[in-house]
Structures are given as structure tokens and as C-alpha cells.
């Protein structure tokens, strides 16, 4: 209580990637979550952009390292390094452009091709502020999410609607999996539950922080 | 896109609004022709592709500042692709404000071994040692401009141009003028082709420097001269913030390089130029 905790001080560090077609609002979701900012005239993301934010779940401090990737094909051809070590993903589409929803399956495949373990995925229908232009009914997306076993939420980065919830939910779910896994391993190191394997420890970015001045 | 809007503004400044759009397109094409390999997916794994250029930046840094290179890439594991992809493909335009970008471009484009000498072409621009330039546009749609009055046409871009230091300074920040400035300073004799294409104002201009084999026929360089200059500037950007990088971890270093702080551009270019001397 009252002890100062520096920005670097955290219990868990989770890497989360933002993927989805160009122009669906990934960068604005990120800036809304990390800086509470929204830009009407944002530029195309070139390559990859990176931001962090720390949240609290239970009594733990979770630092989210969020990678916002270019939706355009070009950069993905060059590197898949930004997927490495990711334990969560927000797969974003634009509710006013049906084609961005149709491409969700492709994005999911690419994600699962690059990351061998199952990671926490949240399907995000963005731009719900454009109600009169809606082209993807909520039921269609929620059905897809159910079939593909992902979480689902509709958001508006413009109106700051559900953005906080979407990120927090993903991070909380990762935390649940990681802490459950830690417990399971404690009981029996050979039985890692299938479908919930999250790679921790050996990776440089997604790790449980050891020690530290305020821990223990 | 910033790159083309930068060019558009340059032409607009020259009060040539009528042809500004076409000229912008022409120069944009010209400019990118020096860097086009970075945009070709088929070349990604070749020696001229973007991956290779990013690796060259990394090697360049290692050569000049191994401690910084080691800290950045080994200790904090900052993959240069995470920041240098944007630096290189956008020619640094997203890293700096507009006036600063123009200063950097002036350096990129006026490099003595820069773009002018590389392209074969058709129409003739004669430069004379007395400091006057003349240009014939021959049977091409924009007419002929000739004589020693110091007026120069580059494509359809009319830039009044004399060799007084004052005029040079006026033209200093304009990359297109940098082409002409350099050509005249070097007394080059080269060709310019200017052809208005019917399908939308496309101007195609090609140039040739007399008696010089077009690049590719002669020696093959590791990378083209503009790219070398660009890599020197990129490397200087890393060196200028080296103290902060050496004190930083993965997160702070990546944030710093993705949000490069505003800096004294003259100093940056000075550091970049010193790297040229060192690597000879």
C-alpha cells in the first residue's frame, strides 16, 4: 500500500497483436486504449507500431505490449517476427464493410499458422458508431466467433465504446490461462491442458516477471 | 501520401499550378524508380530487396558503432525491421516534420552520385561552363527553351536559375532544383525526355549523362547511391540517440525509434556525412 510502482514494475508481460484488413480501425483502437486518443485522419500503418499499457487484474499488474500491424499485404510478406511470442490477438473487422468480415477467416488462419499454440483471440467488430451503415449483422459475427472458439465484441474507437472492455477481456483471459497453467504444472508437470497452452518463460517478450522489489 | 504531396507543394510553390499535378506524378515516379526494388515482393529475398537493405543498415551500424549495435540487436533484441522498414520505404518522411524532411531529401537527392546520372534519355539539356544552361525540348509538346539567360526547364517545371550564391540559397530546399543545381555545377551534358501521355498527364522524363555508361552496365554497386545516402542518415539517427538507446530496454528503445524525437537536422546530416568519410 502506498508503495510507488514504476512503469516497469509488473507481474506479467503479455504480447498482444492487432490484426485485420486495412482501414478497419486497428490503430485507432490502440490509441484509444493506450492514450485515449482518436484521430479522424490517421495514416496507414507502415510496418508495425508498438504501444504498451498496464492494467490490474485481481491484485496483479499486467503489462500489455500491443503490436499494431499494417493491414496491407506488403509488410506481412516481409516479416512474421511480430507474431512471435504473442499470447493474444484482437482480430478486427469493420462492421460497415462486409468484405473485411469475410477476410477474418484468412486472418485467423494466418495467425494460427504463425503461432503454433492456441492463443486468446477476440473478434472485434469496430465502427459501431456508424449504425446506419452496418453491413455485418451482430448475429453473423457472434456465430462465427462461436464456431471458431474466439471471443467477440463490437466496439467504436470513435465513441470509446467497448474498447477498454475488449482489451481488458483479452488480457484477463490470458491471465486466467497462464495462472491456471501455472497451477496445473504445479500439480502435475506432464499434464498441460490442451488448447490452453501459452508459451511462457522461454520467450523474450511474454514472460512472468521474476522477483522485483515489490513482489513476493 | 506524404511523398507525393511534398512534391506537389514544391511545384505549387513554383507557381506552376496548371501542370503541378502532372509534374508531381512524374517526379514521384522518378523518385521511386531509385527505390522501387524495396516495393517488389519478388525481390524481398534478393540482394536489392527491402530485407537486404535493412540488413545493410544493421551492418553499417555494426561497422561504425559496434557497442550500440550489440545493445540494440543482441541485448534488447530490437529487430531493425520494426523501425527501419518505415524509415527506408517512406524515405524518412514520417519521422520528421515537413521542413525537416525537405532538408533530408535535399541531401538524398543531391548526392553527387545521385539519381541524375542513372537514366538514359532523349531530350537534351546542355549546360555550359560559363554557368548558363540551355535546354531543348525539341518536338515535344512544351516547346523549346534555349539560350544563355539562365532559365532552366526541367520537364515542365520552370525554375529561374542563375549561379549567384543568392539564387542557389533560394533554391536550396527544393529537391528538384537540387537536380538542376548539381547538373550545372558538374557541367554535365545530359538528355531529358519530356512526353505528355494522352492518358492523364503522365510525363515521362529520362536523362542521360553523356559518356557515362548507365548504371548496371558498368560496375555493380552493393546498393544504389541514394540508398547508401539514406542508410547513412538512418545510421546517424541511431547514433544521435545512442545514449538513450544504451540506457534503454526493448520497450523504451522501440518506442523511441518508432517515435523519433525532433532533432537538429543540420547536425544529423553532419553526422551522416562523417559516416561517409569513415567508411571509405
Tab-separated table of C-alpha atoms in Angstrom:
chain	number	residue	atom	x	y	z
A	1	UNK	CA	0.000	0.000	0.000
A	2	UNK	CA	1.321	3.344	-0.958
A	3	UNK	CA	4.487	1.866	-2.360
A	4	UNK	CA	5.488	3.517	-5.605
A	5	UNK	CA	5.442	1.162	-8.547
A	6	UNK	CA	7.394	2.211	-11.540
A	7	UNK	CA	6.095	1.719	-15.063
A	8	UNK	CA	8.473	-1.180	-15.482
A	9	UNK	CA	7.124	-2.953	-12.470
A	10	UNK	CA	4.686	-5.662	-13.416
A	11	UNK	CA	3.765	-9.230	-12.613
A	12	UNK	CA	3.002	-10.341	-16.144
A	13	UNK	CA	4.013	-9.135	-19.564
A	14	UNK	CA	1.678	-10.199	-22.371
A	15	UNK	CA	2.224	-9.614	-26.035
A	16	UNK	CA	-0.959	-8.975	-27.991
A	17	UNK	CA	-1.240	-8.385	-31.737
A	18	UNK	CA	-3.848	-6.382	-33.597
A	19	UNK	CA	-4.670	-7.825	-36.990
A	20	UNK	CA	-7.307	-7.338	-39.656
A	21	UNK	CA	-7.820	-5.662	-43.005
A	22	UNK	CA	-6.511	-2.235	-43.865
A	23	UNK	CA	-8.705	0.609	-42.658
A	24	UNK	CA	-10.793	-1.253	-40.089
A	25	UNK	CA	-9.502	0.933	-37.258
A	26	UNK	CA	-6.764	-1.095	-35.581
A	27	UNK	CA	-4.508	1.906	-34.932
A	28	UNK	CA	-7.350	3.953	-33.505
A	29	UNK	CA	-8.386	1.096	-31.220
A	30	UNK	CA	-4.811	1.000	-29.980
A	31	UNK	CA	-4.515	4.749	-29.477
A	32	UNK	CA	-7.899	4.815	-27.745
A	33	UNK	CA	-6.762	2.080	-25.365
A	34	UNK	CA	-3.233	3.321	-24.674
A	35	UNK	CA	-3.590	7.106	-24.971
A	36	UNK	CA	-7.355	7.699	-25.020
A	37	UNK	CA	-6.914	9.389	-28.367
A	38	UNK	CA	-8.735	9.092	-31.675
A	39	UNK	CA	-7.666	10.582	-34.977
A	40	UNK	CA	-10.087	11.199	-37.841
A	41	UNK	CA	-7.218	11.477	-40.283
A	42	UNK	CA	-4.929	8.696	-39.266
A	43	UNK	CA	-2.344	7.488	-41.719
A	44	UNK	CA	-1.893	3.942	-42.911
A	45	UNK	CA	0.308	1.991	-40.574
A	46	UNK	CA	3.595	1.230	-42.265
A	47	UNK	CA	5.204	-1.904	-40.908
A	48	UNK	CA	4.402	-2.253	-37.272
A	49	UNK	CA	3.655	0.120	-34.423
A	50	UNK	CA	4.024	-0.604	-30.830
A	51	UNK	CA	2.451	0.610	-27.593
A	52	UNK	CA	2.114	-0.524	-24.016
A	53	UNK	CA	-0.358	-0.155	-21.205
A	54	UNK	CA	-0.525	-1.571	-17.747
A	55	UNK	CA	-3.753	-2.846	-16.230
A	56	UNK	CA	-4.713	-4.535	-12.984
A	57	UNK	CA	-6.401	-7.906	-12.840
A	58	UNK	CA	-7.148	-9.269	-9.393
A	59	UNK	CA	-4.177	-7.996	-7.454
A	60	UNK	CA	-1.739	-8.484	-10.306
A	61	UNK	CA	-0.178	-5.906	-12.554
A	62	UNK	CA	-0.323	-6.882	-16.187
A	63	UNK	CA	1.694	-5.043	-18.748
A	64	UNK	CA	0.274	-5.342	-22.235
A	65	UNK	CA	2.660	-4.978	-25.106
A	66	UNK	CA	0.435	-4.346	-28.077
A	67	UNK	CA	1.634	-4.639	-31.663
A	68	UNK	CA	-0.395	-2.867	-34.266
A	69	UNK	CA	0.376	-4.330	-37.657
A	70	UNK	CA	-0.176	-2.962	-41.119
A	71	UNK	CA	-3.346	-4.354	-42.652
A	72	UNK	CA	-1.831	-4.118	-46.093
A	73	UNK	CA	-0.347	-7.253	-47.540
A	74	UNK	CA	3.079	-5.777	-48.171
A	75	UNK	CA	4.580	-5.801	-44.716
A	76	UNK	CA	3.250	-9.210	-43.757
A	77	UNK	CA	5.192	-10.664	-46.655
A	78	UNK	CA	8.360	-9.297	-45.151
A	79	UNK	CA	8.234	-10.365	-41.584
A	80	UNK	CA	6.261	-12.619	-39.352
A	81	UNK	CA	8.523	-11.675	-36.463
A	82	UNK	CA	5.850	-9.545	-34.913
A	83	UNK	CA	3.714	-12.629	-34.264
A	84	UNK	CA	6.492	-14.273	-32.300
A	85	UNK	CA	5.636	-14.739	-28.671
A	86	UNK	CA	2.122	-13.324	-28.973
A	87	UNK	CA	-0.324	-14.755	-26.454
A	88	UNK	CA	-3.361	-12.779	-27.532
A	89	UNK	CA	-4.853	-11.252	-30.644
A	90	UNK	CA	-7.589	-8.816	-31.486
A	91	UNK	CA	-8.866	-9.658	-34.945
A	92	UNK	CA	-10.606	-6.537	-36.143
A	93	UNK	CA	-13.110	-6.003	-38.943
A	94	UNK	CA	-15.237	-3.030	-39.941
A	95	UNK	CA	-18.993	-3.584	-39.400
A	96	UNK	CA	-19.734	-1.300	-42.374
A	97	UNK	CA	-17.621	-3.267	-44.858
A	98	UNK	CA	-18.674	-6.873	-45.186
A	99	UNK	CA	-15.547	-7.857	-47.079
A	100	UNK	CA	-13.416	-7.083	-44.010
A	101	UNK	CA	-15.511	-9.625	-42.130
A	102	UNK	CA	-15.180	-12.169	-44.924
A	103	UNK	CA	-11.405	-11.888	-44.607
A	104	UNK	CA	-11.477	-12.672	-40.912
A	105	UNK	CA	-11.166	-16.393	-41.632
A	106	UNK	CA	-7.978	-15.752	-43.606
A	107	UNK	CA	-6.527	-13.694	-40.781
A	108	UNK	CA	-7.358	-16.385	-38.296
A	109	UNK	CA	-5.606	-18.949	-40.447
A	110	UNK	CA	-2.535	-16.764	-40.787
A	111	UNK	CA	-2.478	-16.262	-37.041
A	112	UNK	CA	-2.736	-19.972	-36.356
A	113	UNK	CA	-0.093	-20.747	-38.994
A	114	UNK	CA	2.393	-18.469	-37.287
A	115	UNK	CA	1.654	-19.296	-33.699
A	116	UNK	CA	1.528	-22.975	-33.007
A	117	UNK	CA	-0.160	-22.846	-29.638
A	118	UNK	CA	-3.700	-21.654	-29.243
A	119	UNK	CA	-3.782	-18.057	-28.220
A	120	UNK	CA	-6.606	-15.957	-26.847
A	121	UNK	CA	-8.379	-14.420	-29.821
A	122	UNK	CA	-11.068	-11.760	-29.704
A	123	UNK	CA	-13.049	-10.979	-32.828
A	124	UNK	CA	-13.728	-7.244	-32.829
A	125	UNK	CA	-16.378	-5.558	-34.983
A	126	UNK	CA	-15.307	-1.930	-34.988
A	127	UNK	CA	-17.070	1.297	-36.047
A	128	UNK	CA	-20.455	0.550	-34.433
A	129	UNK	CA	-20.958	4.319	-34.277
A	130	UNK	CA	-21.815	4.069	-37.990
A	131	UNK	CA	-25.126	2.368	-37.175
A	132	UNK	CA	-26.881	3.416	-40.370
A	133	UNK	CA	-24.121	1.833	-42.500
A	134	UNK	CA	-23.957	-1.508	-40.780
A	135	UNK	CA	-23.279	-4.336	-43.237
A	136	UNK	CA	-22.384	-7.153	-40.852
A	137	UNK	CA	-25.198	-8.225	-38.511
A	138	UNK	CA	-24.105	-8.966	-34.971
A	139	UNK	CA	-25.519	-12.476	-35.196
A	140	UNK	CA	-23.343	-13.367	-38.164
A	141	UNK	CA	-20.173	-12.441	-36.276
A	142	UNK	CA	-21.157	-13.996	-32.996
A	143	UNK	CA	-21.972	-17.234	-34.820
A	144	UNK	CA	-18.568	-17.208	-36.451
A	145	UNK	CA	-16.869	-16.473	-33.142
A	146	UNK	CA	-18.690	-19.375	-31.528
A	147	UNK	CA	-17.698	-21.796	-34.278
A	148	UNK	CA	-14.093	-20.659	-34.222
A	149	UNK	CA	-13.960	-20.603	-30.452
A	150	UNK	CA	-12.945	-16.959	-30.175
A	151	UNK	CA	-14.328	-14.176	-28.028
A	152	UNK	CA	-16.402	-11.493	-29.700
A	153	UNK	CA	-17.190	-7.838	-29.085
A	154	UNK	CA	-18.398	-4.850	-31.042
A	155	UNK	CA	-16.572	-1.587	-30.469
A	156	UNK	CA	-16.295	2.011	-31.502
A	157	UNK	CA	-12.876	3.586	-31.203
A	158	UNK	CA	-14.510	6.918	-32.082
A	159	UNK	CA	-17.032	6.788	-29.244
A	160	UNK	CA	-14.696	4.887	-26.922
A	161	UNK	CA	-17.319	2.166	-26.763
A	162	UNK	CA	-16.187	-1.245	-25.526
A	163	UNK	CA	-12.550	-0.584	-26.433
A	164	UNK	CA	-11.386	-0.827	-22.848
A	165	UNK	CA	-13.529	-3.937	-22.386
A	166	UNK	CA	-12.167	-5.696	-25.450
A	167	UNK	CA	-8.528	-5.293	-24.490
A	168	UNK	CA	-9.122	-5.942	-20.808
A	169	UNK	CA	-11.090	-9.079	-21.584
A	170	UNK	CA	-8.310	-10.474	-23.755
A	171	UNK	CA	-5.678	-9.689	-21.143
A	172	UNK	CA	-7.797	-11.120	-18.343
A	173	UNK	CA	-8.387	-14.330	-20.293
A	174	UNK	CA	-4.674	-14.675	-20.952
A	175	UNK	CA	-4.041	-14.124	-17.277
A	176	UNK	CA	-6.582	-16.811	-16.356
A	177	UNK	CA	-4.976	-19.298	-18.721
A	178	UNK	CA	-1.474	-18.516	-17.530
A	179	UNK	CA	-2.321	-18.687	-13.855
A	180	UNK	CA	-4.331	-21.866	-14.354
A	181	UNK	CA	-1.476	-23.355	-16.295
A	182	UNK	CA	0.922	-22.435	-13.527
A	183	UNK	CA	-1.351	-24.231	-11.061
A	184	UNK	CA	-1.703	-27.293	-13.267
A	185	UNK	CA	2.007	-27.511	-13.765
A	186	UNK	CA	2.401	-27.261	-10.022
A	187	UNK	CA	0.190	-30.301	-9.598
A	188	UNK	CA	1.494	-32.391	-12.433
A	189	UNK	CA	4.159	-31.095	-14.785
A	190	UNK	CA	3.287	-33.599	-17.501
A	191	UNK	CA	-0.353	-32.626	-17.937
A	192	UNK	CA	-0.597	-29.335	-19.671
A	193	UNK	CA	-4.230	-28.838	-20.630
A	194	UNK	CA	-4.732	-28.984	-24.350
A	195	UNK	CA	-5.999	-25.904	-26.072
A	196	UNK	CA	-4.794	-23.615	-23.357
A	197	UNK	CA	-1.085	-23.832	-23.812
A	198	UNK	CA	0.514	-20.467	-23.539
A	199	UNK	CA	4.170	-20.250	-24.051
A	200	UNK	CA	5.852	-18.517	-21.165
A	201	UNK	CA	9.372	-18.279	-19.928
A	202	UNK	CA	11.480	-19.113	-22.907
A	203	UNK	CA	10.287	-16.165	-24.916
A	204	UNK	CA	11.779	-12.732	-24.632
A	205	UNK	CA	8.576	-10.769	-24.539
A	206	UNK	CA	5.915	-12.862	-22.911
A	207	UNK	CA	7.103	-13.851	-19.535
A	208	UNK	CA	6.145	-13.908	-15.932
A	209	UNK	CA	8.390	-11.404	-14.287
A	210	UNK	CA	10.603	-12.931	-11.682
A	211	UNK	CA	11.463	-11.157	-8.456
A	212	UNK	CA	11.387	-7.398	-8.361
A	213	UNK	CA	11.360	-5.019	-5.443
A	214	UNK	CA	7.681	-5.231	-4.674
A	215	UNK	CA	6.909	-8.837	-5.417
A	216	UNK	CA	6.809	-11.771	-3.074
B	1	UNK	CA	0.681	10.140	-49.387
B	2	UNK	CA	3.238	12.435	-47.916
B	3	UNK	CA	5.910	11.827	-50.509
B	4	UNK	CA	3.804	12.917	-53.431
B	5	UNK	CA	2.195	15.763	-51.505
B	6	UNK	CA	5.680	17.041	-50.715
B	7	UNK	CA	6.467	17.116	-54.397
B	8	UNK	CA	3.130	18.709	-55.165
B	9	UNK	CA	3.812	21.534	-52.763
B	10	UNK	CA	7.217	22.091	-54.258
B	11	UNK	CA	5.767	22.527	-57.713
B	12	UNK	CA	2.880	24.543	-56.427
B	13	UNK	CA	5.361	26.889	-54.800
B	14	UNK	CA	6.836	27.478	-58.178
B	15	UNK	CA	3.550	28.933	-59.339
B	16	UNK	CA	3.064	26.220	-61.910
B	17	UNK	CA	-0.342	25.100	-60.670
B	18	UNK	CA	-1.540	24.185	-64.138
B	19	UNK	CA	0.966	21.385	-64.526
B	20	UNK	CA	1.746	20.810	-60.870
B	21	UNK	CA	-0.168	17.571	-60.722
B	22	UNK	CA	1.466	16.072	-63.793
B	23	UNK	CA	4.891	17.215	-62.689
B	24	UNK	CA	4.315	15.799	-59.273
B	25	UNK	CA	3.413	12.469	-60.755
B	26	UNK	CA	6.449	12.479	-62.995
B	27	UNK	CA	8.848	13.308	-60.200
B	28	UNK	CA	7.190	10.816	-57.894
B	29	UNK	CA	7.749	8.092	-60.468
B	30	UNK	CA	11.312	9.259	-60.996
B	31	UNK	CA	11.993	9.358	-57.298
B	32	UNK	CA	10.589	5.922	-56.652
B	33	UNK	CA	12.448	4.427	-59.577
B	34	UNK	CA	15.550	4.742	-57.427
B	35	UNK	CA	13.915	2.797	-54.633
B	36	UNK	CA	11.447	0.595	-56.474
B	37	UNK	CA	13.153	-2.654	-55.539
B	38	UNK	CA	12.038	-2.124	-51.944
B	39	UNK	CA	8.441	-2.358	-53.082
B	40	UNK	CA	8.736	-5.559	-55.093
B	41	UNK	CA	7.742	-8.597	-53.172
B	42	UNK	CA	9.579	-10.827	-55.643
B	43	UNK	CA	12.811	-9.098	-54.636
B	44	UNK	CA	12.308	-9.382	-50.878
B	45	UNK	CA	14.903	-12.104	-50.583
B	46	UNK	CA	17.262	-10.705	-53.188
B	47	UNK	CA	20.273	-8.513	-52.637
B	48	UNK	CA	18.377	-5.413	-53.750
B	49	UNK	CA	15.177	-6.020	-51.759
B	50	UNK	CA	13.968	-4.333	-48.592
B	51	UNK	CA	15.158	-7.102	-46.282
B	52	UNK	CA	18.637	-6.807	-47.652
B	53	UNK	CA	18.626	-3.022	-47.301
B	54	UNK	CA	17.548	-3.296	-43.665
B	55	UNK	CA	20.346	-5.799	-43.093
B	56	UNK	CA	22.779	-3.352	-44.695
B	57	UNK	CA	21.681	-0.713	-42.200
B	58	UNK	CA	22.352	-3.145	-39.395
B	59	UNK	CA	25.799	-3.992	-40.780
B	60	UNK	CA	26.516	-0.337	-41.283
B	61	UNK	CA	25.715	0.399	-37.648
B	62	UNK	CA	27.848	-2.515	-36.516
B	63	UNK	CA	30.729	-1.204	-38.553
B	64	UNK	CA	30.505	2.301	-37.079
B	65	UNK	CA	29.274	1.722	-33.560
B	66	UNK	CA	29.506	-1.891	-32.524
B	67	UNK	CA	28.576	-1.216	-28.909
B	68	UNK	CA	25.317	0.402	-29.903
B	69	UNK	CA	24.602	-2.312	-32.461
B	70	UNK	CA	25.185	-5.031	-29.870
B	71	UNK	CA	22.996	-3.372	-27.282
B	72	UNK	CA	20.200	-2.702	-29.722
B	73	UNK	CA	20.085	-6.007	-31.546
B	74	UNK	CA	21.608	-8.502	-29.134
B	75	UNK	CA	20.847	-7.223	-25.647
B	76	UNK	CA	17.487	-5.555	-26.139
B	77	UNK	CA	16.565	-7.640	-29.217
B	78	UNK	CA	15.138	-4.775	-31.227
B	79	UNK	CA	14.729	-6.211	-34.706
B	80	UNK	CA	15.619	-3.389	-37.132
B	81	UNK	CA	12.610	-4.372	-39.266
B	82	UNK	CA	10.382	-2.949	-36.534
B	83	UNK	CA	11.528	0.612	-37.158
B	84	UNK	CA	13.716	0.714	-40.273
B	85	UNK	CA	11.065	-0.648	-42.620
B	86	UNK	CA	9.153	2.606	-42.337
B	87	UNK	CA	12.271	4.771	-42.281
B	88	UNK	CA	13.519	3.279	-45.538
B	89	UNK	CA	10.326	2.753	-47.513
B	90	UNK	CA	8.996	6.254	-46.762
B	91	UNK	CA	12.401	7.928	-47.095
B	92	UNK	CA	12.071	9.248	-43.525
B	93	UNK	CA	9.053	11.418	-44.306
B	94	UNK	CA	7.004	10.047	-41.429
B	95	UNK	CA	9.774	10.515	-38.898
B	96	UNK	CA	10.226	14.273	-39.280
B	97	UNK	CA	8.116	17.346	-39.883
B	98	UNK	CA	7.740	18.734	-43.374
B	99	UNK	CA	10.559	21.341	-43.456
B	100	UNK	CA	12.977	18.864	-41.871
B	101	UNK	CA	12.026	16.194	-44.400
B	102	UNK	CA	12.803	18.591	-47.236
B	103	UNK	CA	16.270	19.201	-45.824
B	104	UNK	CA	16.885	15.468	-45.640
B	105	UNK	CA	15.558	14.991	-49.159
B	106	UNK	CA	17.824	17.679	-50.426
B	107	UNK	CA	20.708	15.601	-49.191
B	108	UNK	CA	19.288	12.344	-50.542
B	109	UNK	CA	18.641	13.767	-53.980
B	110	UNK	CA	21.658	15.977	-54.423
B	111	UNK	CA	24.193	13.353	-53.594
B	112	UNK	CA	26.984	13.690	-56.165
B	113	UNK	CA	26.332	10.147	-57.261
B	114	UNK	CA	22.597	10.567	-57.019
B	115	UNK	CA	19.696	9.924	-59.351
B	116	UNK	CA	20.617	12.233	-62.219
B	117	UNK	CA	23.389	10.171	-63.640
B	118	UNK	CA	21.480	6.974	-63.877
B	119	UNK	CA	18.899	7.161	-66.595
B	120	UNK	CA	19.288	7.123	-70.343
B	121	UNK	CA	17.064	9.532	-72.184
B	122	UNK	CA	16.149	11.542	-75.221
B	123	UNK	CA	15.873	15.321	-74.975
B	124	UNK	CA	18.925	17.359	-74.440
B	125	UNK	CA	19.829	19.748	-71.692
B	126	UNK	CA	23.090	21.453	-72.376
B	127	UNK	CA	24.955	23.056	-69.590
B	128	UNK	CA	27.845	25.299	-70.235
B	129	UNK	CA	30.878	26.030	-68.236
B	130	UNK	CA	30.142	29.717	-68.131
B	131	UNK	CA	27.312	28.919	-65.815
B	132	UNK	CA	24.440	29.196	-68.256
B	133	UNK	CA	22.072	26.474	-69.063
B	134	UNK	CA	20.098	25.840	-72.161
B	135	UNK	CA	17.595	23.228	-72.902
B	136	UNK	CA	15.914	21.980	-75.988
B	137	UNK	CA	12.616	20.245	-75.706
B	138	UNK	CA	12.619	19.585	-79.428
B	139	UNK	CA	9.408	18.353	-80.972
B	140	UNK	CA	7.795	17.789	-77.615
B	141	UNK	CA	4.602	19.471	-76.512
B	142	UNK	CA	6.023	22.013	-74.140
B	143	UNK	CA	8.043	23.914	-76.706
B	144	UNK	CA	11.651	24.853	-76.764
B	145	UNK	CA	13.609	26.886	-74.381
B	146	UNK	CA	17.057	27.777	-75.318
B	147	UNK	CA	19.692	30.355	-74.648
B	148	UNK	CA	22.054	31.501	-72.035
B	149	UNK	CA	19.663	33.516	-69.924
B	150	UNK	CA	19.897	31.165	-67.018
B	151	UNK	CA	16.342	29.908	-67.219
B	152	UNK	CA	16.039	26.183	-66.970
B	153	UNK	CA	13.217	23.863	-67.771
B	154	UNK	CA	13.160	20.517	-66.107
B	155	UNK	CA	10.275	18.707	-67.638
B	156	UNK	CA	7.638	21.386	-67.420
B	157	UNK	CA	8.994	22.800	-64.211
B	158	UNK	CA	10.192	26.320	-64.784
B	159	UNK	CA	12.700	27.318	-62.221
B	160	UNK	CA	14.507	30.551	-62.751
B	161	UNK	CA	18.051	29.756	-62.116
B	162	UNK	CA	21.316	31.553	-62.031
B	163	UNK	CA	24.532	30.753	-60.376
B	164	UNK	CA	24.706	33.540	-57.912
B	165	UNK	CA	25.049	32.237	-54.408
B	166	UNK	CA	21.868	34.032	-53.525
B	167	UNK	CA	19.807	32.138	-56.059
B	168	UNK	CA	21.382	28.880	-55.034
B	169	UNK	CA	20.321	29.539	-51.497
B	170	UNK	CA	16.818	30.341	-52.621
B	171	UNK	CA	16.650	27.022	-54.373
B	172	UNK	CA	18.389	25.124	-51.641
B	173	UNK	CA	15.462	23.314	-50.153
B	174	UNK	CA	13.887	22.202	-53.358
B	175	UNK	CA	14.873	18.701	-54.312
B	176	UNK	CA	14.001	19.187	-57.964
B	177	UNK	CA	16.191	22.207	-58.108
B	178	UNK	CA	18.873	20.133	-56.491
B	179	UNK	CA	18.880	18.028	-59.636
B	180	UNK	CA	19.477	21.006	-61.830
B	181	UNK	CA	21.873	22.674	-59.461
B	182	UNK	CA	24.047	19.668	-59.420
B	183	UNK	CA	23.885	19.095	-63.134
B	184	UNK	CA	25.030	22.590	-63.834
B	185	UNK	CA	27.678	22.600	-61.165
B	186	UNK	CA	29.126	19.451	-62.642
B	187	UNK	CA	28.829	20.722	-66.204
B	188	UNK	CA	27.007	17.616	-67.190
B	189	UNK	CA	25.652	17.135	-70.600
B	190	UNK	CA	22.606	15.024	-70.346
B	191	UNK	CA	19.334	14.264	-72.013
B	192	UNK	CA	15.832	14.826	-70.857
B	193	UNK	CA	12.828	13.312	-72.464
B	194	UNK	CA	9.546	15.018	-71.906
B	195	UNK	CA	6.458	13.434	-73.348
B	196	UNK	CA	2.902	14.188	-72.447
B	197	UNK	CA	0.971	10.999	-72.486
B	198	UNK	CA	-2.628	11.228	-73.500
B	199	UNK	CA	-3.999	9.112	-70.691
B	200	UNK	CA	-3.714	11.522	-67.844
B	201	UNK	CA	-0.882	13.927	-67.955
B	202	UNK	CA	1.856	11.443	-67.348
B	203	UNK	CA	5.205	12.932	-68.072
B	204	UNK	CA	7.983	10.621	-68.751
B	205	UNK	CA	11.393	12.079	-68.455
B	206	UNK	CA	14.551	10.238	-68.865
B	207	UNK	CA	18.012	11.563	-68.641
B	208	UNK	CA	21.388	10.632	-69.771
B	209	UNK	CA	24.770	11.798	-68.826
B	210	UNK	CA	26.968	11.836	-71.828
B	211	UNK	CA	29.877	9.458	-71.949
B	212	UNK	CA	28.850	7.701	-68.819
B	213	UNK	CA	27.591	4.171	-69.024
B	214	UNK	CA	24.141	3.857	-67.495
B	215	UNK	CA	24.251	2.206	-64.140
B	216	UNK	CA	24.031	-1.525	-64.322
B	217	UNK	CA	26.199	-1.693	-67.429
B	218	UNK	CA	29.305	-0.679	-65.569
B	219	UNK	CA	30.262	-1.690	-62.071
B	220	UNK	CA	27.608	-3.169	-59.860
B	221	UNK	CA	27.373	-1.492	-56.507
B	222	UNK	CA	26.237	-3.157	-53.327
B	223	UNK	CA	23.309	-0.768	-53.320
B	224	UNK	CA	22.479	2.321	-55.301
B	225	UNK	CA	23.873	5.712	-54.234
B	226	UNK	CA	20.569	7.128	-52.984
B	227	UNK	CA	20.112	4.100	-50.787
B	228	UNK	CA	23.633	4.479	-49.454
B	229	UNK	CA	22.933	8.091	-48.530
B	230	UNK	CA	19.639	7.104	-46.939
B	231	UNK	CA	21.341	4.400	-44.887
B	232	UNK	CA	23.954	6.885	-43.695
B	233	UNK	CA	21.192	9.194	-42.490
B	234	UNK	CA	19.374	6.298	-40.790
B	235	UNK	CA	22.573	5.197	-39.103
B	236	UNK	CA	23.224	8.767	-37.948
B	237	UNK	CA	19.708	8.832	-36.456
B	238	UNK	CA	20.642	5.838	-34.311
B	239	UNK	CA	23.992	7.293	-33.314
B	240	UNK	CA	22.478	10.632	-32.311
B	241	UNK	CA	20.236	8.952	-29.725
B	242	UNK	CA	22.841	6.385	-28.725
B	243	UNK	CA	22.993	7.408	-25.072
B	244	UNK	CA	19.253	6.938	-24.667
B	245	UNK	CA	19.343	3.672	-26.595
B	246	UNK	CA	22.195	2.297	-24.493
B	247	UNK	CA	20.217	3.085	-21.340
B	248	UNK	CA	17.000	1.656	-22.747
B	249	UNK	CA	15.346	-1.730	-22.743
B	250	UNK	CA	13.358	-3.333	-25.561
B	251	UNK	CA	10.200	-1.338	-24.919
B	252	UNK	CA	11.751	2.084	-24.488
B	253	UNK	CA	14.118	1.613	-27.416
B	254	UNK	CA	11.396	0.516	-29.796
B	255	UNK	CA	9.158	3.373	-28.680
B	256	UNK	CA	11.999	5.843	-29.154
B	257	UNK	CA	12.804	4.619	-32.654
B	258	UNK	CA	9.164	4.444	-33.732
B	259	UNK	CA	8.581	7.976	-32.432
B	260	UNK	CA	11.865	9.601	-33.323
B	261	UNK	CA	12.372	12.829	-31.351
B	262	UNK	CA	12.679	16.094	-33.246
B	263	UNK	CA	16.304	16.840	-33.751
B	264	UNK	CA	18.692	19.349	-35.287
B	265	UNK	CA	18.683	18.242	-38.914
B	266	UNK	CA	21.916	20.022	-39.816
B	267	UNK	CA	23.640	18.093	-37.071
B	268	UNK	CA	22.021	14.856	-38.232
B	269	UNK	CA	23.234	15.418	-41.781
B	270	UNK	CA	26.672	16.371	-40.484
B	271	UNK	CA	26.915	13.095	-38.561
B	272	UNK	CA	25.645	11.193	-41.608
B	273	UNK	CA	28.250	12.806	-43.812
B	274	UNK	CA	31.019	11.911	-41.403
B	275	UNK	CA	29.985	8.271	-41.769
B	276	UNK	CA	30.738	8.562	-45.472
B	277	UNK	CA	34.284	9.641	-44.743
B	278	UNK	CA	34.790	6.860	-42.245
B	279	UNK	CA	33.570	4.113	-44.471
B	280	UNK	CA	35.836	4.992	-47.387
